[in-house]
XYZ file of N, CA and C in Angstrom:
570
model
N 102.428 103.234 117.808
C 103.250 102.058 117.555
C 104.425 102.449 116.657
N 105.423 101.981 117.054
C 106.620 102.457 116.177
C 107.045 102.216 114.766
N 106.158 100.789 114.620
C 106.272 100.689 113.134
C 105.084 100.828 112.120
N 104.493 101.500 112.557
C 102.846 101.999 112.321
C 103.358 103.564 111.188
N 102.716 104.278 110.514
C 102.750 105.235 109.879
C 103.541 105.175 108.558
N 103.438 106.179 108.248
C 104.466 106.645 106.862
C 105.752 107.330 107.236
N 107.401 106.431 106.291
C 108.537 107.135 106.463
C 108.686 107.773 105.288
N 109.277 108.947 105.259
C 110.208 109.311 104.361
C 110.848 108.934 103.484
N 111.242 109.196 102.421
C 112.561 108.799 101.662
C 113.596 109.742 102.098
N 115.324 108.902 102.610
C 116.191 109.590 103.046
C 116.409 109.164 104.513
N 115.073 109.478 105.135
C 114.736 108.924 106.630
C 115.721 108.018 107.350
N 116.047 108.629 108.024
C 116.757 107.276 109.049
C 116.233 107.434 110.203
N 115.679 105.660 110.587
C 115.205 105.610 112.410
C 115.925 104.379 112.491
N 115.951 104.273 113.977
C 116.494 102.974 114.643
C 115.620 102.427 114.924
N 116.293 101.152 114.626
C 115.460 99.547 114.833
C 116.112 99.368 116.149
N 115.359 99.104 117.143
C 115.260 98.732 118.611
C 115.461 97.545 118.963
N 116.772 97.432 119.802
C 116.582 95.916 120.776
C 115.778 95.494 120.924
N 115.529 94.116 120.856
C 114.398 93.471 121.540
C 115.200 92.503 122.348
N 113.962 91.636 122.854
C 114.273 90.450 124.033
C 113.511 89.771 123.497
N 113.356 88.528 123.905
C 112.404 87.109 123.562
C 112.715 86.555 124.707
N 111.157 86.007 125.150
C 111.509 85.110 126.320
C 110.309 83.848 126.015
N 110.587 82.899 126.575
C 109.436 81.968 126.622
C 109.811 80.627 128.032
N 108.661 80.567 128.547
C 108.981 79.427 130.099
C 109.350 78.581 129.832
N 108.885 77.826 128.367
C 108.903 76.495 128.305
C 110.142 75.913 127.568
N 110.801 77.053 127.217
C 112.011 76.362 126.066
C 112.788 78.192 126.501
N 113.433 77.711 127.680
C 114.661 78.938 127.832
C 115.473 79.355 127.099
N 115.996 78.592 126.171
C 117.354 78.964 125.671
C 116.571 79.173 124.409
N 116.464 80.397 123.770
C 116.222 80.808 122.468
C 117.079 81.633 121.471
N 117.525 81.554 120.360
C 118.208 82.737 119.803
C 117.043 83.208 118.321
N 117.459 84.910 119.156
C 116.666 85.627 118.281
C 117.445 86.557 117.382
N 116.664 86.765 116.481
C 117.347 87.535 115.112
C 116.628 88.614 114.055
N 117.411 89.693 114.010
C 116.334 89.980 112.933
C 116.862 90.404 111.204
N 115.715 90.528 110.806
C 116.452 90.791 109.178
C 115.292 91.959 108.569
N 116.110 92.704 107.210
C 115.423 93.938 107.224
C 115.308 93.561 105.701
N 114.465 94.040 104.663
C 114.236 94.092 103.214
C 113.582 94.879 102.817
N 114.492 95.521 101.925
C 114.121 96.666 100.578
C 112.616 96.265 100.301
N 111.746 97.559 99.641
C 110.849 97.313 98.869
C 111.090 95.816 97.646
N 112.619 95.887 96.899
C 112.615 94.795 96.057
C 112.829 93.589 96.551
N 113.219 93.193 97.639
C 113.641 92.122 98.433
C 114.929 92.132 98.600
N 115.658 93.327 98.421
C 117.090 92.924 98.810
C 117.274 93.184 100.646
N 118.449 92.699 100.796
C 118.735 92.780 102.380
C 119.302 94.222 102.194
N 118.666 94.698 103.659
C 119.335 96.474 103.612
C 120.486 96.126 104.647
N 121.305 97.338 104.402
C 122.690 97.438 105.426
C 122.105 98.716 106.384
N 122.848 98.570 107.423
C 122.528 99.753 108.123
C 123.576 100.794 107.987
N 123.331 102.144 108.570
C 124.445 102.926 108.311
C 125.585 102.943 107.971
N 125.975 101.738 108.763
C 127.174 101.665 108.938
C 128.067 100.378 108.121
N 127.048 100.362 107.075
C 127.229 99.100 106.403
C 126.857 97.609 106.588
N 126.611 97.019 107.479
C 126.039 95.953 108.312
C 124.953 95.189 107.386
N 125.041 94.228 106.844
C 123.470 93.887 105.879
C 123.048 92.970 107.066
N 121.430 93.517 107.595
C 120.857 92.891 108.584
C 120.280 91.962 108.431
N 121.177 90.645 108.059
C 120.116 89.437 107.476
C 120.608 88.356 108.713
N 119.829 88.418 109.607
C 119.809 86.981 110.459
C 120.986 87.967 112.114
N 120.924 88.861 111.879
C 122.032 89.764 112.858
C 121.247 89.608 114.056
N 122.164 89.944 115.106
C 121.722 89.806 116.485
C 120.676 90.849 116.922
N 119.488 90.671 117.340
C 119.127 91.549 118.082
C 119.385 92.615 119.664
N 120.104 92.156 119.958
C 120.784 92.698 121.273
C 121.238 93.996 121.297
N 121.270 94.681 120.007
C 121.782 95.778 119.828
C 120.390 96.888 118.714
N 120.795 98.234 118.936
C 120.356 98.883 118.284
C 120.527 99.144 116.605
N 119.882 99.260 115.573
C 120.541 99.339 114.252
C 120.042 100.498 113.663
N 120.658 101.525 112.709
C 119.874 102.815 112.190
C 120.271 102.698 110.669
N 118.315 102.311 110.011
C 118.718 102.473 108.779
C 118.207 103.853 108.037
N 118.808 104.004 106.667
C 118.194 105.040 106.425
C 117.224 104.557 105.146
N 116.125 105.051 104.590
C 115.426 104.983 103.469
C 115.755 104.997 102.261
N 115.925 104.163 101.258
C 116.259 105.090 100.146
C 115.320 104.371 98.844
N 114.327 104.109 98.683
C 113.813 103.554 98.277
C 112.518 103.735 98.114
N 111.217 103.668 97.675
C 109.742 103.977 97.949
C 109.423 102.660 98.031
N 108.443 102.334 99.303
C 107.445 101.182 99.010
C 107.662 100.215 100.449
N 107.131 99.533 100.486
C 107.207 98.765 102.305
C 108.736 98.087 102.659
N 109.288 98.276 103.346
C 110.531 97.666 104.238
C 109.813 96.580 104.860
N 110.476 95.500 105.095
C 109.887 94.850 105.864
C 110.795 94.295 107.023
N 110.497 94.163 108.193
C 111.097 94.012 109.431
C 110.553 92.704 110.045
N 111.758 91.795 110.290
C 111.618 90.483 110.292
C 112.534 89.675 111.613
N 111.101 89.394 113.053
C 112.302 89.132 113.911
C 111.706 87.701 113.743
N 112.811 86.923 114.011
C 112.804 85.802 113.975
C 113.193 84.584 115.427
N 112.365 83.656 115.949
C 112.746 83.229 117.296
C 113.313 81.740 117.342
N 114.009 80.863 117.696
C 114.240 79.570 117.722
C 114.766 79.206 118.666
N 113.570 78.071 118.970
C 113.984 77.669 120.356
C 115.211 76.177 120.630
N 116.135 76.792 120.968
C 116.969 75.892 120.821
C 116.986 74.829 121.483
N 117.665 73.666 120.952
C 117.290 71.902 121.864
C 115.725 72.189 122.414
N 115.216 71.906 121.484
C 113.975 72.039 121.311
C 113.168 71.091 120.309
N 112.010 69.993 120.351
C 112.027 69.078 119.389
C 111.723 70.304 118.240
N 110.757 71.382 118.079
C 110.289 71.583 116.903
C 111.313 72.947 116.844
N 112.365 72.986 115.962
C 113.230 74.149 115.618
C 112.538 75.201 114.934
N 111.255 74.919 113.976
C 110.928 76.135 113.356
C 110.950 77.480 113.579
N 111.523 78.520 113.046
C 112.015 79.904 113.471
C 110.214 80.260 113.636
N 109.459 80.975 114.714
C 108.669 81.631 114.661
C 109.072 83.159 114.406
N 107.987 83.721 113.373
C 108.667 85.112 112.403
C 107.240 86.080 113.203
N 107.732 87.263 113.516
C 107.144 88.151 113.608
C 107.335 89.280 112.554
N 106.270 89.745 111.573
C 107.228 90.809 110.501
C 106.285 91.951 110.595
N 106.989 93.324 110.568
C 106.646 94.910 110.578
C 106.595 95.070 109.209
N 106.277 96.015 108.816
C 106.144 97.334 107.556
C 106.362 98.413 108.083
N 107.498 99.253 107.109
C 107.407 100.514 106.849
C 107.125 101.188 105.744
N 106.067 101.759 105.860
C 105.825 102.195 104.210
C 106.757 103.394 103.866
N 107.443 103.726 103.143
C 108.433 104.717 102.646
C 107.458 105.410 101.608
N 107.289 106.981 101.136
C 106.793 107.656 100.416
C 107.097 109.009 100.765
N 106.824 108.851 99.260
C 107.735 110.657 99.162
C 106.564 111.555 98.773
N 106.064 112.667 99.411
C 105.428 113.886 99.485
C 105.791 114.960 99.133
N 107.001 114.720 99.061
C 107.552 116.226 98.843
C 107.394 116.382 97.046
N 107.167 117.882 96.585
C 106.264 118.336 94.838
C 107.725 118.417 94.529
N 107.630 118.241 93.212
C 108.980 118.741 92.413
C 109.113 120.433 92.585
N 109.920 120.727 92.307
C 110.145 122.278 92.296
C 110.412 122.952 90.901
N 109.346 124.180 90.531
C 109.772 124.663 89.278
C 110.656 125.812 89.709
N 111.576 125.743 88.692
C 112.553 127.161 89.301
C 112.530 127.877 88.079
N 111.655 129.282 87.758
C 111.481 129.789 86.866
C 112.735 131.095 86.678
N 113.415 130.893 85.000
C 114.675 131.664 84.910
C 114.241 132.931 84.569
N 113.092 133.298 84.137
C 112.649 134.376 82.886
C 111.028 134.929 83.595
N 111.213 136.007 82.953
C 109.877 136.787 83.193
C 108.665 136.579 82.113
N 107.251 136.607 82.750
C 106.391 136.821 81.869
C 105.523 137.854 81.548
N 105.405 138.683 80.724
C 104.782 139.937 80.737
C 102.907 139.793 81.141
N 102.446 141.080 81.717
C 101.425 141.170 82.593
C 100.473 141.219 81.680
N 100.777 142.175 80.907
C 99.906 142.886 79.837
C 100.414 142.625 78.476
N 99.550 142.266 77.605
C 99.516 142.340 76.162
C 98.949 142.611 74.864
N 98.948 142.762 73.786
C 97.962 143.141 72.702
C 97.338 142.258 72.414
N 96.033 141.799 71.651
C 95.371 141.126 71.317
C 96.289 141.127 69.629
N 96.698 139.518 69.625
C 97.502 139.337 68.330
C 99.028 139.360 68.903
N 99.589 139.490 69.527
C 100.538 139.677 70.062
C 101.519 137.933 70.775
N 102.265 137.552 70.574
C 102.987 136.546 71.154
C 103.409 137.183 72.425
N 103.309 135.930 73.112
C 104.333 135.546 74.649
C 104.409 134.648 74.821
N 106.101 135.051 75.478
C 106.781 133.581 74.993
C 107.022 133.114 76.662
N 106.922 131.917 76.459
C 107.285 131.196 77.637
C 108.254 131.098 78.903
N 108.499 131.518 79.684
C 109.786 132.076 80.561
C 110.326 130.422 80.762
N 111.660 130.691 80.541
C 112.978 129.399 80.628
C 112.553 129.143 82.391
N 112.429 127.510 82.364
C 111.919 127.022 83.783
C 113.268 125.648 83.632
N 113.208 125.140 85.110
C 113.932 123.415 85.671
C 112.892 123.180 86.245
N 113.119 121.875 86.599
C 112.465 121.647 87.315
C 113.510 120.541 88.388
N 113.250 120.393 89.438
C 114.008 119.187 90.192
C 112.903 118.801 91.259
N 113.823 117.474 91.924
C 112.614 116.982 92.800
C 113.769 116.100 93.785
N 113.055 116.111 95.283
C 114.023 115.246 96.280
C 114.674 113.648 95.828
N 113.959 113.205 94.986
C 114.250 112.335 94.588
C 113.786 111.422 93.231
N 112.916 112.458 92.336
C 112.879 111.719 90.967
C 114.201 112.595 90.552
N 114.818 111.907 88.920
C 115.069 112.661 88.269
C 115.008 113.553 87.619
N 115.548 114.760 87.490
C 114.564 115.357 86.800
C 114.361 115.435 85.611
N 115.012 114.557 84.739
C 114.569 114.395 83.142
C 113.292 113.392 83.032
N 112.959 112.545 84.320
C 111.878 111.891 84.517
C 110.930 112.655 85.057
N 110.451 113.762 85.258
C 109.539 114.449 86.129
C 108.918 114.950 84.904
N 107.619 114.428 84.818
C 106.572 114.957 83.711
C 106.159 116.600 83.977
N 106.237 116.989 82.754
C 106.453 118.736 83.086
C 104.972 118.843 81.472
N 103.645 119.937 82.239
C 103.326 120.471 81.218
C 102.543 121.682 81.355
N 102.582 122.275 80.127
C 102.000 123.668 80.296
C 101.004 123.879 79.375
N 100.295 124.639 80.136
C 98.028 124.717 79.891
C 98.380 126.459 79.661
N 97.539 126.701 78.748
C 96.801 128.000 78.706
C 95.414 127.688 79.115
N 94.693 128.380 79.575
C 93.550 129.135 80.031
C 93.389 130.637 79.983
N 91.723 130.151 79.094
C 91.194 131.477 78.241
C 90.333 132.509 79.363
N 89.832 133.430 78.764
C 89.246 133.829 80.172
C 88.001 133.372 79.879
N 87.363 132.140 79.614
C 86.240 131.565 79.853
C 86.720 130.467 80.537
N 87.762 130.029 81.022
C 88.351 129.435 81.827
C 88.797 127.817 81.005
N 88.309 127.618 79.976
C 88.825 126.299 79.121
C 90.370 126.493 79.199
N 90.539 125.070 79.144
C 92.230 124.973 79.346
C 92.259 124.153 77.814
N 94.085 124.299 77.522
C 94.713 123.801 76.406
C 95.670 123.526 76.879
N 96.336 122.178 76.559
C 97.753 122.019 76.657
C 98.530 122.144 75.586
N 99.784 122.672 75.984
C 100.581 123.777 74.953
C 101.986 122.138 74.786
N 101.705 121.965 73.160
C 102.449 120.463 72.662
C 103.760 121.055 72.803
N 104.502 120.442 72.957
C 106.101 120.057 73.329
C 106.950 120.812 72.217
N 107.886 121.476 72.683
C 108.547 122.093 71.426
C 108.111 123.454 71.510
N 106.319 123.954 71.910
C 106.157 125.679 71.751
C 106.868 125.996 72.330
N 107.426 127.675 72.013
C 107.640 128.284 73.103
C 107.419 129.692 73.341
N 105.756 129.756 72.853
C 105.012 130.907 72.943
C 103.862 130.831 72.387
N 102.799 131.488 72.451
C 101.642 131.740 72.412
C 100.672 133.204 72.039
N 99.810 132.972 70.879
C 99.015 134.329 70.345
C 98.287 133.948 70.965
N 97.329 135.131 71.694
C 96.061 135.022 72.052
C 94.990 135.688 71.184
N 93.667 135.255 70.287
C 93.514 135.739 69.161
C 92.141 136.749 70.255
N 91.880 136.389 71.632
C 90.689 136.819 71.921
C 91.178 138.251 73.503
N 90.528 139.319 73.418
C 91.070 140.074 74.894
C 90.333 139.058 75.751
N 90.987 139.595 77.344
C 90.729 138.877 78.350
C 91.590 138.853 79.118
N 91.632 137.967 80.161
C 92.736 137.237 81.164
C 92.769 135.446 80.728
N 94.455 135.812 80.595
C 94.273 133.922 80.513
C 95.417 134.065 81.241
N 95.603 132.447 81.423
C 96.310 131.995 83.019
C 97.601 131.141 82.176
N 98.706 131.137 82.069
C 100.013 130.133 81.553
C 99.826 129.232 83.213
N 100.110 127.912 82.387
C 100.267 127.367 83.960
C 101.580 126.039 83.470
N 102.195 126.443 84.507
C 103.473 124.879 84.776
C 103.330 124.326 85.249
N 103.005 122.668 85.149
C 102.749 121.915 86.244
C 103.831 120.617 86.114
N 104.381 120.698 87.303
C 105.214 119.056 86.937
C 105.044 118.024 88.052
N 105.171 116.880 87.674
C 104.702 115.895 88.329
C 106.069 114.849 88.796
N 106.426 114.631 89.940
C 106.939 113.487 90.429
C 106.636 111.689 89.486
N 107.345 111.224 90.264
C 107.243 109.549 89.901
C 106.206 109.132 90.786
N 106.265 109.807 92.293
C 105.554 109.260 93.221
C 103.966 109.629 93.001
N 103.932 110.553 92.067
C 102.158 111.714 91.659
C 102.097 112.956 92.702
N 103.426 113.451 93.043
C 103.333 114.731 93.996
C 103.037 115.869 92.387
N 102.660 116.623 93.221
C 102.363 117.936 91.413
C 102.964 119.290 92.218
N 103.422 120.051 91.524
C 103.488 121.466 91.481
C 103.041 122.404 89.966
N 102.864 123.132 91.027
C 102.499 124.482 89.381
C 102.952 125.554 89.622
N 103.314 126.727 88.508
C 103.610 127.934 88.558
C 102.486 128.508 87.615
N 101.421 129.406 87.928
C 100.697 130.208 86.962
C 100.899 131.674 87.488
N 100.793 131.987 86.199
C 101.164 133.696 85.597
C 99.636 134.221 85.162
N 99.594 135.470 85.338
C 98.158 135.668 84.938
C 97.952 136.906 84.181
N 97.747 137.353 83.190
C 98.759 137.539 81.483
C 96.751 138.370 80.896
N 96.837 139.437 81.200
C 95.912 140.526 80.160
C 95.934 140.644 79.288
N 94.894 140.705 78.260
C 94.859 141.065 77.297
C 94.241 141.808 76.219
N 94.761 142.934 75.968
C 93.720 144.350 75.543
C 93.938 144.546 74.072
N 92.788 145.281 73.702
C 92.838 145.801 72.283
C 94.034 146.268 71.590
C-alpha cells in the first residue's frame, strides 16, 4: 500500500491522482489537503500549500520534518441534501535512521605505561539532520575487567592506574535515539 511504511526525512514521493465516483449523487468535488507533523499545511515542491487543492493532478512533497504527515482526501457531493465533506485520511510516518557521524581529527596511541596519560583524540560530530551542538556526545573508559566509566565533560585525558586492555569509547546520539561509537583499544604495560 502506498501509504503504508516508514519515510525518510528529506524524502520526496508523489501524492497520486485520484477519482471519486458515486451512482447516487454524480456531481462530486474532490480535494485533498496535506499536514506537517505540527499541523501546518505543507507546500509541495513547487510551492503550492495543499489545503483543499484539486485532486486531478499529481503533487511531490518532500519531508522535512519527523513524525506522521497526514493525507486528507476529502468528497462533497454537490446539490446534494447532506453536503458534509466525507474525509478519507493516510499517514506517513517520517523518521530518521540514519547515526550521527563521529569524524575523528587525532590519533590514539596503542600502547602505554601503567601511570601514564592519554589524551583524547579531537572528534565532530554531525548528523543528517540534528544539529550538531544538539547531538549528545559521550565518552566511557573500560577497564580490562570490562566495567565502564563515563569520562565528565571538560577531561581530556586519562591515567590508567591498573595494566591491561581498556577500550576509550565515543558514542553520540541523535534527537531521533540513532547512536554511533568510535572505540580505540589502548594496552597497557608495566
Amino acid at each position: 500500500d502506498y501509504f503504508n511504511g516508514y519515510k525518510q526525512i528529506n524524502e520526496t514521493i508523489v501524492i497520486p491522482s485520484v477519482s471519486a465516483f458515486d451512482v447516487y449523487a454524480p456531481s462530486l468535488s474532490t480535494t485533498l489537503s496535506v499536514y506537517a507533523p505540527n499541523g501546518q499545511i505543507v507546500s509541495d515542491v513547487n510551492g503550492l500549500k495543499l489545503e483543499n487543492v484539486s485532486v486531478d493532478k499529481d503533487y511531490t512533497i518532500k519531508f522535512l520534518y519527523f513524525g506522521n504527515y497526514k493525507v486528507v482526501y476529502s468528497v462533497v457531493k454537490n446539490d446534494w441534501i447532506d453536503d458534509t465533506p466525507i474525509e478519507k485520511e493516510f499517514y506517513l510516518n517520517v523518521v530518521d535512521t540514519e547515526a550521527p557521524e563521529i569524524i575523528v581529527s587525532g590519533s590514539v596511541s596503542k600502547t602505554i605505561k601503567k601511570g601514564e596519560s592519554i589524551g583524547f583524540p579531537k572528534f565532530e560530530v554531525k548528523d543528517n539532520y540534528t544539529a550538531s551542538e544538539k547531538i549528545s556526545v559521550w565518552i566511557y573508559i573500560a577497564n580490562n575487567a570490562g566495567r565502564l566509566t563515563m569520562v565528565e565533560s571538560g577531561y581530556e585525558s586519562f591515567t590508567p592506574i591498573y595494566t591491561g586492555n581498556y577500550r576509550l569509547i565515543i558514542m553520540a546520539m541523535d534527537e531521533a535515539g540513532n547512536t554511533s561509537s568510535v572505540t580505540y583499544t589502548i594496552k597497557v604495560t608495566e
